[in-house]
């Protein structure tokens, strides 16, 4: 009983009732059209009755085939049906399969609605008349022409109140059952198809991959800048009194590194905001000299050689190669300190070869394997279908990367 009372006073119950009544109202034009046209087309009484019933069903179904009906019905069902109707597709129907489901749903909604609307209009006044029947008899309101005349001064008139109450209970029960039924059916008819679910999963995968790419961009660019700035600031502090010229140069390098990091940060944030006006071009191998200079100013003895043809490397490979080199130099700064670093960038047999090595020192021997650095490099290499090896080799930390310059190479 408490559960029934909760359903009776529940906001959801009457929201669903309003959804059904709206469906009944939407069906009226189809009924009027059938009543006006069918008798003229089919004078036969049996055919007339049949087509008066069939035409509204067919009309509602055809209307549901319009692609924009699904988002409209989905929005109404989501707001008014509640319950299990959260998995509703807000997009217009893109295939005949989804159009057919929407057409069937529209016909079901309208015809279930007209039944509930008719009962809602007819039952309450009739139930009220039954519940007032004993009072009417007691007051002597009936006359010889009243349809209630046979009930006058009869014990049967006292069956009126419970009968009227029962009719109201049945009406509320029908409203609850119809609303719950539509709520459970809505996802089957208005929800996404298998192809739409697959497309949604692919879209989510693309967005996740883009987020991971942006995370790598931030890690590589800002991480490198902070490593360089830390070393430069430490060096400037140590020689501030004895070598102010070097300190001034180091502070200038700190400014340049910070500015570069801010540009990269602004680029990534612009992508996150989808603001094309705030997305600066990503650095490529054409910007390699600036990266190498920043690393040298940080105090690293860098032996770097690059083929002249790297400026003509495909843009996608050039961008990723720049970040790979940046992260490799950052790892050397962070884990090995101011040790000599050897960098070679070559083009061999339609492949870009990147070789980075530096001496290992004491506890730093295993540090290259920690953090996100190598993982980010490996992800970039995998995306480009390249190959990578990294690890200690005879007192040196070596990283060798090979990237194809053509897809499928």
mmCIF file of C-alpha atoms in Angstrom, residues 18-36 51-64 73 103-119:
data_model
loop_
_atom_site.group_PDB
_atom_site.id
_atom_site.type_symbol
_atom_site.label_atom_id
_atom_site.label_comp_id
_atom_site.label_asym_id
_atom_site.label_seq_id
_atom_site.Cartn_x
_atom_site.Cartn_y
_atom_site.Cartn_z
ATOM 1 C CA UNK A 18 1.247 14.337 -19.562
ATOM 2 C CA UNK A 19 3.512 12.653 -22.135
ATOM 3 C CA UNK A 20 0.713 10.203 -22.961
ATOM 4 C CA UNK A 21 -1.942 12.920 -23.180
ATOM 5 C CA UNK A 22 0.241 14.941 -25.532
ATOM 6 C CA UNK A 23 0.495 11.839 -27.726
ATOM 7 C CA UNK A 24 -3.295 11.552 -27.729
ATOM 8 C CA UNK A 25 -3.616 15.193 -28.772
ATOM 9 C CA UNK A 26 -1.106 14.677 -31.591
ATOM 10 C CA UNK A 27 -3.186 11.780 -32.924
ATOM 11 C CA UNK A 28 -6.331 13.874 -33.350
ATOM 12 C CA UNK A 29 -5.378 15.382 -36.762
ATOM 13 C CA UNK A 30 -4.814 11.870 -38.136
ATOM 14 C CA UNK A 31 -8.257 10.749 -36.877
ATOM 15 C CA UNK A 32 -9.966 13.825 -38.324
ATOM 16 C CA UNK A 33 -8.206 13.272 -41.668
ATOM 17 C CA UNK A 34 -9.350 9.648 -41.713
ATOM 18 C CA UNK A 35 -12.928 10.512 -40.783
ATOM 19 C CA UNK A 36 -13.116 13.151 -43.541
ATOM 20 C CA UNK A 51 -9.478 2.302 -42.840
ATOM 21 C CA UNK A 52 -10.541 4.831 -40.218
ATOM 22 C CA UNK A 53 -8.528 2.700 -37.763
ATOM 23 C CA UNK A 54 -5.613 1.907 -40.083
ATOM 24 C CA UNK A 55 -5.037 5.389 -41.522
ATOM 25 C CA UNK A 56 -4.012 7.068 -38.215
ATOM 26 C CA UNK A 57 -1.597 4.209 -37.473
ATOM 27 C CA UNK A 58 -0.033 4.468 -40.927
ATOM 28 C CA UNK A 59 0.068 8.269 -40.762
ATOM 29 C CA UNK A 60 1.824 8.290 -37.383
ATOM 30 C CA UNK A 61 4.316 5.689 -38.582
ATOM 31 C CA UNK A 62 5.138 7.649 -41.768
ATOM 32 C CA UNK A 63 5.566 10.834 -39.745
ATOM 33 C CA UNK A 64 8.047 9.023 -37.502
ATOM 34 C CA UNK A 73 10.577 12.450 -29.293
ATOM 35 C CA UNK A 103 8.099 5.465 -36.761
ATOM 36 C CA UNK A 104 6.922 2.473 -34.719
ATOM 37 C CA UNK A 105 7.540 4.371 -31.490
ATOM 38 C CA UNK A 106 5.623 7.435 -32.705
ATOM 39 C CA UNK A 107 2.612 5.264 -33.597
ATOM 40 C CA UNK A 108 2.753 3.488 -30.213
ATOM 41 C CA UNK A 109 3.095 6.767 -28.324
ATOM 42 C CA UNK A 110 0.154 8.419 -30.086
ATOM 43 C CA UNK A 111 -2.235 5.460 -29.821
ATOM 44 C CA UNK A 112 -1.375 4.633 -26.209
ATOM 45 C CA UNK A 113 -1.802 8.323 -25.488
ATOM 46 C CA UNK A 114 -5.237 8.570 -27.084
ATOM 47 C CA UNK A 115 -6.485 5.619 -25.025
ATOM 48 C CA UNK A 116 -5.211 7.133 -21.760
ATOM 49 C CA UNK A 117 -6.510 10.581 -22.735
ATOM 50 C CA UNK A 118 -9.978 9.163 -23.529
ATOM 51 C CA UNK A 119 -10.139 7.288 -20.225
#
